CSV table of C-alpha atoms in Angstrom, one decimal:
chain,number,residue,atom,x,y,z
A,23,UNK,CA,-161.5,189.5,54.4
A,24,UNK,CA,-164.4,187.6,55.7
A,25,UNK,CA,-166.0,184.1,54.8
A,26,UNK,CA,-168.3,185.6,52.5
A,27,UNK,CA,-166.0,187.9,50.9
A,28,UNK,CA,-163.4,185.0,50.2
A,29,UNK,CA,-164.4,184.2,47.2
A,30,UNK,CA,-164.9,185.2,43.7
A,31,UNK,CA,-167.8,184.2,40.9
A,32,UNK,CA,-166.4,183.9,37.0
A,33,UNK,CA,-168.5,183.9,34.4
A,34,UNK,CA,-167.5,181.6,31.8
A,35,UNK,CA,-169.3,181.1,28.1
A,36,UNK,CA,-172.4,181.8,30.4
A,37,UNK,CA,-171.7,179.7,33.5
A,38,UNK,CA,-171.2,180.5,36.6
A,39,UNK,CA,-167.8,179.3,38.6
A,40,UNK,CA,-167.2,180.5,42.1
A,41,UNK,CA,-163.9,180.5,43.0
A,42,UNK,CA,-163.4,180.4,46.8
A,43,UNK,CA,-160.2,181.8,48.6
A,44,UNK,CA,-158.7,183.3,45.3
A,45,UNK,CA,-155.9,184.9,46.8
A,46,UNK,CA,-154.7,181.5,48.4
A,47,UNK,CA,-150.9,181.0,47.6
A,48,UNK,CA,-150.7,177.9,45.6
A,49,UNK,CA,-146.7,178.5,44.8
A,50,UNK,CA,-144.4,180.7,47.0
A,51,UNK,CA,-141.1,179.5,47.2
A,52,UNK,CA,-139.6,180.7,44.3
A,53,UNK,CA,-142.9,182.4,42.7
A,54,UNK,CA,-145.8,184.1,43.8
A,55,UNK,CA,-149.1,182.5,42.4
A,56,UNK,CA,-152.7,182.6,44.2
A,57,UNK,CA,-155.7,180.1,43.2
A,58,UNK,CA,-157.1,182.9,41.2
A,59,UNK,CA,-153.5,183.1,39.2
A,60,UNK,CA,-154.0,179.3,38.2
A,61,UNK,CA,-157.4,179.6,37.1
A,62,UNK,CA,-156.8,182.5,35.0
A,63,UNK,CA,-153.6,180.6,33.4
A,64,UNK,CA,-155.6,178.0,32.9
A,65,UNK,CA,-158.4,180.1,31.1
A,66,UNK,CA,-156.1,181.7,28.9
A,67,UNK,CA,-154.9,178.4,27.3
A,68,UNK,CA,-158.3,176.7,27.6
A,69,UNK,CA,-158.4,175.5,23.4
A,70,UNK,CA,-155.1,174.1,24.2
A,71,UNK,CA,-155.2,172.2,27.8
A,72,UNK,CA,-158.9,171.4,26.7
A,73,UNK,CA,-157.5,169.3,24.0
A,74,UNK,CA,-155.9,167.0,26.1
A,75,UNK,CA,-158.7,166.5,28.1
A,76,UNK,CA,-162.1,167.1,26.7
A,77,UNK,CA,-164.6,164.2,26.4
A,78,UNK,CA,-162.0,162.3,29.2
A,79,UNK,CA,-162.9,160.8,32.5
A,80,UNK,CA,-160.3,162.7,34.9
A,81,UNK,CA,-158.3,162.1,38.1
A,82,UNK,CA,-158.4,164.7,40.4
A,83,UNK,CA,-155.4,165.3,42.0
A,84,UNK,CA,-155.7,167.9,44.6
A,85,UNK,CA,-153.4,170.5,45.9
A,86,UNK,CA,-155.6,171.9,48.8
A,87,UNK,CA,-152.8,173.4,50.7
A,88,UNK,CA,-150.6,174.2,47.7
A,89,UNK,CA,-148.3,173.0,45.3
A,90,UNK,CA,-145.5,172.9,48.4
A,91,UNK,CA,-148.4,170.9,50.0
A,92,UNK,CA,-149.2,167.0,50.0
A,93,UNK,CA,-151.6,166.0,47.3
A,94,UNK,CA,-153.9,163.3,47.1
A,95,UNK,CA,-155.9,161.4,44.7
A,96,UNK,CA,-159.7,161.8,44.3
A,97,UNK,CA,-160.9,158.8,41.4
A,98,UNK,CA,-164.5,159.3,42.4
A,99,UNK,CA,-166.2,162.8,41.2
A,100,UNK,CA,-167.2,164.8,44.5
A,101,UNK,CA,-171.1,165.1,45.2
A,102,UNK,CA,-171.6,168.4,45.2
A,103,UNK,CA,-171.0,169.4,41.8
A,104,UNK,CA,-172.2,171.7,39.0
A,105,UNK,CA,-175.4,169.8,36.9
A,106,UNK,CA,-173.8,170.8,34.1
A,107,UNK,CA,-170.7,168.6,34.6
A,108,UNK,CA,-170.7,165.1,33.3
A,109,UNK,CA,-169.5,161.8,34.9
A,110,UNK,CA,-169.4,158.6,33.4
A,111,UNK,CA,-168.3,155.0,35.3
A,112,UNK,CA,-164.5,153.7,35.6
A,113,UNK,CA,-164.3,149.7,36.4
A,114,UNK,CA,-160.4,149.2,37.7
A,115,UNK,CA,-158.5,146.2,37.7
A,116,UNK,CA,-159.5,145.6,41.4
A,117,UNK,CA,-163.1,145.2,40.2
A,118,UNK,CA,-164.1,148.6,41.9
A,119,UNK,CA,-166.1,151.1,40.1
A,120,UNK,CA,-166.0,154.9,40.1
A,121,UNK,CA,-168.1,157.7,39.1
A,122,UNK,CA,-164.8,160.5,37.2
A,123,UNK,CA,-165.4,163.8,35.8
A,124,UNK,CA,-165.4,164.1,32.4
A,125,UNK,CA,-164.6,167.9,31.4
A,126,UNK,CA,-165.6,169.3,28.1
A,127,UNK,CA,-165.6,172.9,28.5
A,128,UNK,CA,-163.3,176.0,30.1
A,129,UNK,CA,-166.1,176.6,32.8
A,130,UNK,CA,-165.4,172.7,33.7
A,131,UNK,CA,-161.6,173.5,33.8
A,132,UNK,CA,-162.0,176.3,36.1
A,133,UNK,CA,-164.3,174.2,38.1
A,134,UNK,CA,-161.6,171.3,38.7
A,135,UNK,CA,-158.8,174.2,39.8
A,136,UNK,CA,-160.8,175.8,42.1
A,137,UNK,CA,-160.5,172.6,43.9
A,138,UNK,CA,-156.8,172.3,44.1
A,139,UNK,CA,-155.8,170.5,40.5
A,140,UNK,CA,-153.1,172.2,39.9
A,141,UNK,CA,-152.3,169.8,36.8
A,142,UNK,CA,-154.6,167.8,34.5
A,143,UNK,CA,-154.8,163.8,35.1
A,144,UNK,CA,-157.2,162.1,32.0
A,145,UNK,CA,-157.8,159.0,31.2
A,146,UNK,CA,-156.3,157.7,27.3
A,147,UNK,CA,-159.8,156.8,26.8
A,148,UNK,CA,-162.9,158.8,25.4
A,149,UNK,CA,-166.2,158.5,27.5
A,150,UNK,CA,-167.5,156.4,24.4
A,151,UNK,CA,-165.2,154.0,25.0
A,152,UNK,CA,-163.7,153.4,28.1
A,153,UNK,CA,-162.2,150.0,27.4
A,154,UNK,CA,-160.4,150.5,24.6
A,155,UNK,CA,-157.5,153.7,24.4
A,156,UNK,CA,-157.1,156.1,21.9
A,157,UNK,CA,-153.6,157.2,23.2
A,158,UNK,CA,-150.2,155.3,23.6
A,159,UNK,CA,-148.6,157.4,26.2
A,160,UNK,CA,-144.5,157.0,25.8
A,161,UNK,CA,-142.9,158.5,29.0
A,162,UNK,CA,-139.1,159.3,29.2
A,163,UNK,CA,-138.1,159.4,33.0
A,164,UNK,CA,-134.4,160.1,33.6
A,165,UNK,CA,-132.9,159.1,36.5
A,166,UNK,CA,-131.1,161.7,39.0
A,167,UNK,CA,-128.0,163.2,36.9
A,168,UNK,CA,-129.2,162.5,33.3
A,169,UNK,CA,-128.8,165.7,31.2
A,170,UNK,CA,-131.3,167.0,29.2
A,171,UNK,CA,-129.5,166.4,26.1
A,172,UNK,CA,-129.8,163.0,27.0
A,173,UNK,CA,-133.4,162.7,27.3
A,174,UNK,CA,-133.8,164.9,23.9
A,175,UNK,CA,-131.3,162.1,22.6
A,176,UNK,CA,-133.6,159.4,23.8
A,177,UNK,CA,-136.6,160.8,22.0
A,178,UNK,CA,-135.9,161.5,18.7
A,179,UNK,CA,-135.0,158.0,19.0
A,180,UNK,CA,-137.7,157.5,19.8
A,181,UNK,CA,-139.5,159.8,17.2
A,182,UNK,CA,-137.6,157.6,14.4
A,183,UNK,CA,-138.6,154.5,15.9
A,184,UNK,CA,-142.2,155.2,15.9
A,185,UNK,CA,-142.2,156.6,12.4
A,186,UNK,CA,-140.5,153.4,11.3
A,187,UNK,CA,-144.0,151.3,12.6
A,188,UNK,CA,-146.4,153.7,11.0
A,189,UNK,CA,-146.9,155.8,13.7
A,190,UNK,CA,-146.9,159.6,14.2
A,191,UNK,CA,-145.6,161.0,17.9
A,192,UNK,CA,-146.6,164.1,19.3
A,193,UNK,CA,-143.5,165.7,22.4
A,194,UNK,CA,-144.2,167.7,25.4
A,195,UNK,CA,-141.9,168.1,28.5
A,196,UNK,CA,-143.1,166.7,31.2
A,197,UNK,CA,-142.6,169.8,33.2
A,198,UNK,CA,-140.2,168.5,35.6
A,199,UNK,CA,-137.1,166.1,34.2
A,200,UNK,CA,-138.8,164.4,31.7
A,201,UNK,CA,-140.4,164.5,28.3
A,202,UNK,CA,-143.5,162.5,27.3
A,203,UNK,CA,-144.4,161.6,23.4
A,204,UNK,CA,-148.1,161.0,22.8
A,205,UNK,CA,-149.3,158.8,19.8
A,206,UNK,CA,-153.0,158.7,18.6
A,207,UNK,CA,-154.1,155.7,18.3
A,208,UNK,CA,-157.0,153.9,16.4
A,209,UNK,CA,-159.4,152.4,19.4
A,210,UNK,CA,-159.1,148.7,18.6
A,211,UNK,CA,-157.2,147.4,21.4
A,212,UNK,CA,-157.5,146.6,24.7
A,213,UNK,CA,-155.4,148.1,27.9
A,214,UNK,CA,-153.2,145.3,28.1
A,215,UNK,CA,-152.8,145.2,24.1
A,216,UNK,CA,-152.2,148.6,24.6
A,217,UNK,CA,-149.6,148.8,27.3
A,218,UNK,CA,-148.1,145.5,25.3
A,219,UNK,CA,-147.3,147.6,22.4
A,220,UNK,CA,-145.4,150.2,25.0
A,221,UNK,CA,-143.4,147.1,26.4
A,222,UNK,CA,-142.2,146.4,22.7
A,223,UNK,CA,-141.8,150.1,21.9
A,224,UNK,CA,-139.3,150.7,25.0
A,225,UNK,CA,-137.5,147.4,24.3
A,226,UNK,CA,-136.6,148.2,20.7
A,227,UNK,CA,-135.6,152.0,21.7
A,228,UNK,CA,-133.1,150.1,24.6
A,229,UNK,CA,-132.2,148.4,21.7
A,230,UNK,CA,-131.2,151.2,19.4
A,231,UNK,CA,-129.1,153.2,22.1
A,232,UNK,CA,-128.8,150.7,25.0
A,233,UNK,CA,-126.2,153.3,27.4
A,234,UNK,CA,-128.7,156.2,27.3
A,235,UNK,CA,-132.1,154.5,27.7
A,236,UNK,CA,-133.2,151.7,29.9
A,237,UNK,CA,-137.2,149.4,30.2
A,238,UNK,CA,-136.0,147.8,33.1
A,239,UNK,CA,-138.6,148.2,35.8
A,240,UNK,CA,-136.6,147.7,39.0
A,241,UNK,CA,-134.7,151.5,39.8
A,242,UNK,CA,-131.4,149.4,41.0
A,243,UNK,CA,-131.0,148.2,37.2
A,244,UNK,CA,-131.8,151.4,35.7
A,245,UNK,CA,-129.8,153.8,34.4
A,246,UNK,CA,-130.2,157.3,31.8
A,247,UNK,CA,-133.9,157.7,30.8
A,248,UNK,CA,-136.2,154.9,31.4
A,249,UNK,CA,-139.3,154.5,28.9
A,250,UNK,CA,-142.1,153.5,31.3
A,251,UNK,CA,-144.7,151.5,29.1
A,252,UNK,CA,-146.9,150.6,32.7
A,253,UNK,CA,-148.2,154.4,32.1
A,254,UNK,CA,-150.2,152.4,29.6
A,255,UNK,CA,-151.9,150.5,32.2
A,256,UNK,CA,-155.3,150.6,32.5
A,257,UNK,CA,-155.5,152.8,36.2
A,258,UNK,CA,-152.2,155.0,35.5
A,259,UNK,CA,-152.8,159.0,34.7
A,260,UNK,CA,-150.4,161.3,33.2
A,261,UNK,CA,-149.9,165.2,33.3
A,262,UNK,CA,-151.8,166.5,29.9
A,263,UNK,CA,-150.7,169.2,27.8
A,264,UNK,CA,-150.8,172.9,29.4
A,265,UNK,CA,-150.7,171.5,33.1
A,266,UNK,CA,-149.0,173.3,35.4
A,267,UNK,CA,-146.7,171.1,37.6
A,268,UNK,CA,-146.1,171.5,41.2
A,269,UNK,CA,-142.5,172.4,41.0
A,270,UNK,CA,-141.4,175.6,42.7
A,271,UNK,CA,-140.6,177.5,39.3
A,272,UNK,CA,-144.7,177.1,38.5
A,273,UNK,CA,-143.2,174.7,34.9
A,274,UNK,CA,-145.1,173.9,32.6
A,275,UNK,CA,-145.9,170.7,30.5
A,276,UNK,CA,-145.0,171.8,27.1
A,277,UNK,CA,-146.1,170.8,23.7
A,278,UNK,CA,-143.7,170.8,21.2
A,279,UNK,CA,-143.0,170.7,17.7
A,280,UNK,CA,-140.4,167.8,17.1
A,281,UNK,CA,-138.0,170.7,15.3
A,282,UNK,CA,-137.9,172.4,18.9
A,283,UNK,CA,-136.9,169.5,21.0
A,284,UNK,CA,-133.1,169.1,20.6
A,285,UNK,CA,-132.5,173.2,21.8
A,286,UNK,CA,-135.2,173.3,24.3
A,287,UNK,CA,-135.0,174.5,27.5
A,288,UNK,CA,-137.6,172.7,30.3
A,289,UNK,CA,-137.6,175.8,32.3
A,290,UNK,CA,-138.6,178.2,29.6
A,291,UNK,CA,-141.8,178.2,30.4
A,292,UNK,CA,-143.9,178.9,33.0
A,293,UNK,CA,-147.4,179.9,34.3
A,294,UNK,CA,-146.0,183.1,33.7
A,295,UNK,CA,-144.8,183.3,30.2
A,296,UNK,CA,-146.8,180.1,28.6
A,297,UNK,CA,-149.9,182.3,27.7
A,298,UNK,CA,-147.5,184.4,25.4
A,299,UNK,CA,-146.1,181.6,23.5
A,300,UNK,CA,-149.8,180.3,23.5
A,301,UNK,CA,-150.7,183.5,21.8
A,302,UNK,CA,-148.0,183.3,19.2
A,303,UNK,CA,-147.2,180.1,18.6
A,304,UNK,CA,-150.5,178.2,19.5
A,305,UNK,CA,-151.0,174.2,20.2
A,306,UNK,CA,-148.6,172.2,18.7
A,307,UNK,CA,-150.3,169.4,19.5
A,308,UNK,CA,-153.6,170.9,17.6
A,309,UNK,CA,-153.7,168.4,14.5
A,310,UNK,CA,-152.9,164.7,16.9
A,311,UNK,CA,-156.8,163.7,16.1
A,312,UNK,CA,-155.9,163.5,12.6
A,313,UNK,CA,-153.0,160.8,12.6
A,314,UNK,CA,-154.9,157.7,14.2
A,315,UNK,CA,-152.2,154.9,13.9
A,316,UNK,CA,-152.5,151.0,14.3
A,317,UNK,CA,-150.6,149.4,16.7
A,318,UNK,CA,-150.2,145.9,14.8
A,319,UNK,CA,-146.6,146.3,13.9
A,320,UNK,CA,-145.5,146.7,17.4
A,321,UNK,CA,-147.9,144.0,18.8
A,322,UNK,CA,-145.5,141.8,15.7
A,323,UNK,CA,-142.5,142.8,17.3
A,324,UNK,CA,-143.9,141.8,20.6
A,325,UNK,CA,-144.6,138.4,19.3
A,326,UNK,CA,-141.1,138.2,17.8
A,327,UNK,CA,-139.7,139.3,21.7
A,328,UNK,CA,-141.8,136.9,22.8
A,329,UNK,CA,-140.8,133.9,20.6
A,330,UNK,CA,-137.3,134.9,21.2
A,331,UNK,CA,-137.7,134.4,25.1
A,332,UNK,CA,-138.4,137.9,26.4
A,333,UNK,CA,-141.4,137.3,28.5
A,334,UNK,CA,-144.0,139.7,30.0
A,335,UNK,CA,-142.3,143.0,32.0
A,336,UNK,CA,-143.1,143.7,35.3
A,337,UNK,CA,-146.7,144.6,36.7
A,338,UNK,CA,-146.9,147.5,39.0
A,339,UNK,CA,-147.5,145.5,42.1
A,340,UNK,CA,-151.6,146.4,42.5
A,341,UNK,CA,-152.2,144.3,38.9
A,342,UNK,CA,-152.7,140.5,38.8
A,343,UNK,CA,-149.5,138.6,37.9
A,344,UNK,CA,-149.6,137.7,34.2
A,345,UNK,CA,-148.6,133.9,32.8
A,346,UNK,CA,-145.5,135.2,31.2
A,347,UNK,CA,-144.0,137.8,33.5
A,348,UNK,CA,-141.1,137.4,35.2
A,349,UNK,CA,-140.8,137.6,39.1
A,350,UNK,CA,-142.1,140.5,40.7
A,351,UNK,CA,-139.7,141.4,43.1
A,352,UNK,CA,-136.7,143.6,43.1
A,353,UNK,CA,-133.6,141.7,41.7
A,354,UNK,CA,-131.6,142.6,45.3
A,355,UNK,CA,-134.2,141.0,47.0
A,356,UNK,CA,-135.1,137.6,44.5
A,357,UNK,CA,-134.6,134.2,45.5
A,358,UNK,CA,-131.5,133.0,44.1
A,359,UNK,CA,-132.1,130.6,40.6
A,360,UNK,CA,-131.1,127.0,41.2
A,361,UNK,CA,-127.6,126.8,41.2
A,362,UNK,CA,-127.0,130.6,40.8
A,363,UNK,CA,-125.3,132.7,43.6
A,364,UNK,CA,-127.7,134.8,44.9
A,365,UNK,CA,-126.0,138.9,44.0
A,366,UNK,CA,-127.8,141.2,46.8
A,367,UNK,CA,-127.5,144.5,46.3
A,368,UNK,CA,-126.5,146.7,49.1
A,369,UNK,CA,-129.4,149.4,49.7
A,370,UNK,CA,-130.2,151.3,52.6
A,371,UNK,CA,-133.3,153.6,52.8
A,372,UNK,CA,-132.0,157.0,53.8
A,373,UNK,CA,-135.2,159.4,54.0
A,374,UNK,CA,-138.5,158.9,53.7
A,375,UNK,CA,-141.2,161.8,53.3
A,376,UNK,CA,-144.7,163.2,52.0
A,377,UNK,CA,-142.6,166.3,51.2
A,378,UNK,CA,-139.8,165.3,48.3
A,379,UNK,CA,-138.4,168.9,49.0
A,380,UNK,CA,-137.3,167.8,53.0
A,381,UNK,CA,-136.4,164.0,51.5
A,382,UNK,CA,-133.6,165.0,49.4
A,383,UNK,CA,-132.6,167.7,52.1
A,384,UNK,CA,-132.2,164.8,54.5
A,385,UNK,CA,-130.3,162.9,51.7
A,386,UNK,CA,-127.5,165.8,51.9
A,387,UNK,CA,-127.7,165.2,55.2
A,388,UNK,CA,-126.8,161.5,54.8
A,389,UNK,CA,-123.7,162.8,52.2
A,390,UNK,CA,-122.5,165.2,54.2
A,391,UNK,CA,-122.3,162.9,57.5
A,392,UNK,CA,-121.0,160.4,55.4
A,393,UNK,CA,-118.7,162.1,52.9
A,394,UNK,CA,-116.1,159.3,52.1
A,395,UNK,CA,-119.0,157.6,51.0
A,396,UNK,CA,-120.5,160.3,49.3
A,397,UNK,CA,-117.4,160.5,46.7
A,398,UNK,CA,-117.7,156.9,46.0
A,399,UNK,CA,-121.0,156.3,44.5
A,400,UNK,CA,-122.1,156.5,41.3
A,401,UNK,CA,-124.9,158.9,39.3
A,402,UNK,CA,-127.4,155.9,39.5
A,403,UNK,CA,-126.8,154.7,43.3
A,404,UNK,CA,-128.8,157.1,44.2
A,405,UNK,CA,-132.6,155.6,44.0
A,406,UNK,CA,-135.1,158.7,44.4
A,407,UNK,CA,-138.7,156.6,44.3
A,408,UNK,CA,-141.9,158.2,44.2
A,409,UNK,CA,-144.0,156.4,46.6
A,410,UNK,CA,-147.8,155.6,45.7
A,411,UNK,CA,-149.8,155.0,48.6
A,412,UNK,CA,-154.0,154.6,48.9
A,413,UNK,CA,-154.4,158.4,48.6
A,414,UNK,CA,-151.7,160.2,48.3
A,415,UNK,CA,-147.5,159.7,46.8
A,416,UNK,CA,-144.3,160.1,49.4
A,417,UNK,CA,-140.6,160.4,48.6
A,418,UNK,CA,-138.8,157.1,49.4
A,419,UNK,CA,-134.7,157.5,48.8
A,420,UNK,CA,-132.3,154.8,49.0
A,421,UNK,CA,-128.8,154.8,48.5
A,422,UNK,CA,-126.8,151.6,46.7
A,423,UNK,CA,-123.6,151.1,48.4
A,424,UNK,CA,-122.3,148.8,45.9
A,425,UNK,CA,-119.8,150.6,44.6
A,426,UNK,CA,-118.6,151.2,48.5
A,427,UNK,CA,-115.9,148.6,50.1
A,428,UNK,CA,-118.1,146.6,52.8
A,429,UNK,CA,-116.0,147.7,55.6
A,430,UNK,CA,-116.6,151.5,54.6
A,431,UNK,CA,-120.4,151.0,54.2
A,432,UNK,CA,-122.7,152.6,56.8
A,433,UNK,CA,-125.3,150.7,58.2
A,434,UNK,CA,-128.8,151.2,57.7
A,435,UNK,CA,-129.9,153.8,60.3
A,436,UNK,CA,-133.8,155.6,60.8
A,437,UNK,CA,-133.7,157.4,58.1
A,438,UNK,CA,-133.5,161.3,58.5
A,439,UNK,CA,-136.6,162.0,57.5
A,440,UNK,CA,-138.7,158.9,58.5
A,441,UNK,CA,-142.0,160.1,57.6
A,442,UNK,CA,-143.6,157.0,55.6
A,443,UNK,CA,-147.6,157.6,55.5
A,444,UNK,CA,-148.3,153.8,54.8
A,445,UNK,CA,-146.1,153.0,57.8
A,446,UNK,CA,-149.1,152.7,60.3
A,447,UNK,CA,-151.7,151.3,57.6
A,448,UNK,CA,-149.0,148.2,57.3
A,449,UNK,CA,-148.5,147.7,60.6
A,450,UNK,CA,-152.2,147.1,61.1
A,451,UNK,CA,-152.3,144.8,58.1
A,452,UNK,CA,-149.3,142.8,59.3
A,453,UNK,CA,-151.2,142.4,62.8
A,454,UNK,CA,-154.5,141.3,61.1
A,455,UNK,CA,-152.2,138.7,59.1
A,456,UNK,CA,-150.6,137.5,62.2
A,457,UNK,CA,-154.0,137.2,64.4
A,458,UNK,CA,-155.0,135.3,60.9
């Protein structure tokens, strides 16, 4: 096929979208789908991924090579660009600005694919009002060897808990591990309001079953499905409803009515067999507009934390350090409280990689070299981190030898793979520091 041939011009509700390479493999591991595959899934559940979406400044996170590729992170809308698209003006906790997409039709949608978004990254804003969110995003991330009954456990606690503050939440799988509950909210409050009320919210579900679900921030002191309320803050994306994830079996993110979510399987759907149910069953999701809640009971039980001596919870480490919040630093690596023994924990890195596919193959690596070890450690010892760097995410994995005697514990060797992308940018900020 030539240069010219290699592409392919849809006509959407009158527009014009060229798709270019359409028979590129975007998944082919475990499925066969081409660019042209995506766009046409995405088409034929436009009402519903629209939804989540429409009238939303968007992330783009690209895919150019793939969903087995490495992505990376576009904020600012590219120049070249349809007139018909619109773009309003992000202002980021840094103080940068940047110009974001905002797509409000299908033609839009199959404009943002063609370029490699494989899922759907908005904003919880509207382009109305970008300082004040109209979504609290509630996001239930197990950690490796939770079960999925455990994570269904987790949130129809967390469905009671919300319906005991006045609030109505909306369930989709994540379309990996996880599930995600959205709640519409009335756009009165701030970001850090906002992500406030998601601090109070994961505390009182810890509360409520505190040896299946976790807010702790640090992965050493987590353990079964952590609620992570700094989705809420003001830069941080999630996957919409409808987006297909980059996972080898094409998943995707899920919308659910609450009735299906204790016998749901994750892996049920696909790019393959979502447009049926789509068909049939429609968006569950389709009535959210209609339930605005107010977040003032859960901004009362953050005061009533607070009073009681439960400060601020950790930042993610780009934000400015607030008044209340605790030290923000990994308890293994803390200075020790006056007169409190310092309790480091015992954590080698054992892979590091763009690719999270070859990370975790060099982890069974690291087991299998070191099996005595390997039958000593616990579900939660072993800390799989998804690295964000300035463009792009890596697969960080460490391994917490704490349950290991110290004479049996390995030292920390190059990791197996040791491919960390910010490696070389830090090493040129730590010689700029030095000349400083």
């Amino acid at each position: 096929m030539t240069k010219e041939q290699s592409k392919e011009v849809l006509s959407i509700a009158g527009r014009e979208v060229q798709i270019t390479h359409p028979d590129k493999l975007y998944f082919s591991s475990q499925v066969k789908v081409t660019k042209l595959d995506l766009v046409n899934y995405y088409l034929a559940v436009a009402s519903g991924a629209l939804a989540g979406i429409q009238d939303r400044p968007i992330v783009l996170k690209r895919f150019v090579n793939g969903a087995e590729g490495e992505a990376f992170y576009q904020k600012r809308a590219p120049e070249q660009r349809p007139a018909w698209l619109r773009t309003v003006i992000l202002s980021f906790p840094s103080g940068r600005t940047a110009e974001e997409i905002v797509v409000d039709d299908a033609a839009g949608l199959a404009w943002i694919v063609n370029l490699g978004c494989i899922e759907l990254h908005p904003h919880p804003v509207r382009s109305a009002d970008l300082d004040h969110p109209d979504e609290l995003r509630i996001d239930l991330d197990p950690i490796p060897g939770v079960s999925w009954t455990d994570v269904c456990r987790v949130a129809m606690e967390v469905k009671d808990f919300l319906e005991s503050v006045g609030l109505r939440g909306w369930p989709k799988t994540s379309g990996s591990r996880g599930m995600h509950v959205n709640v519409r909210i009335e756009p009165r409050w701030t970001f850090t309001e906002v992500r406030r009320a998601a601090v109070a919210l994961s505390r009182a579900v810890e509360r409520r079953v505190p040896a299946l679900a976790t807010s702790k921030w640090w992965k050493e002191e987590r353990h079964g499905v952590f609620l992570d309320y700094n989705q809420n803050a003001k830069d941080r994306t999630t996957c919409s409803a409808f987006s297909v994830r980059p996972v080898p079996d094409a998943r995707v993110s899920t919308p659910l009515h609450w009735e299906e979510v204790p016998d749901y399987d994750p892996a049920a759907f696909t790019i393959f067999t979502m447009p049926k149910r789509f068909s049939e069953v429609g968006n569950p999701h389709a009535d959210m507009d209609k339930f605005p809640g107010s977040l003032e009971q859960l901004l009362e039980l953050a005061d009533k934390d607070e009073a009681a001596g439960l400060g601020d919870a950790p930042w993610p480490p780009h934000f400015r350090k607030t008044k209340s919040e605790g030290p923000r630093v990994a308890p293994s690596r803390a200075k020790p409280a006056a007169k409190k023994p310092r309790i480091k924990m015992p954590l080698i890195v054992v892979a590091n990689s763009p690719d999270k596919s070859a990370a975790l193959a060099g982890l069974e690596r690291w087991k299998e070299k070191h099996s005595a070890v390997r039958d000593l450690l616990a579900v939660d010892d072993v800390l799989v981190d998804s690295m964000r760097g300035r463009s792009s995410t890596w697969t960080r994995i460490r391994v917490n030898l704490r349950h290991v005697p110290e004479d049996l514990r390995p030292k920390q060797e190059t990791p197996d793979p040791d491919e960390d992308p910010t490696r070389e940018w830090r090493e040129r900020s730590n010689k700029r520091k030095a000349k400083n």
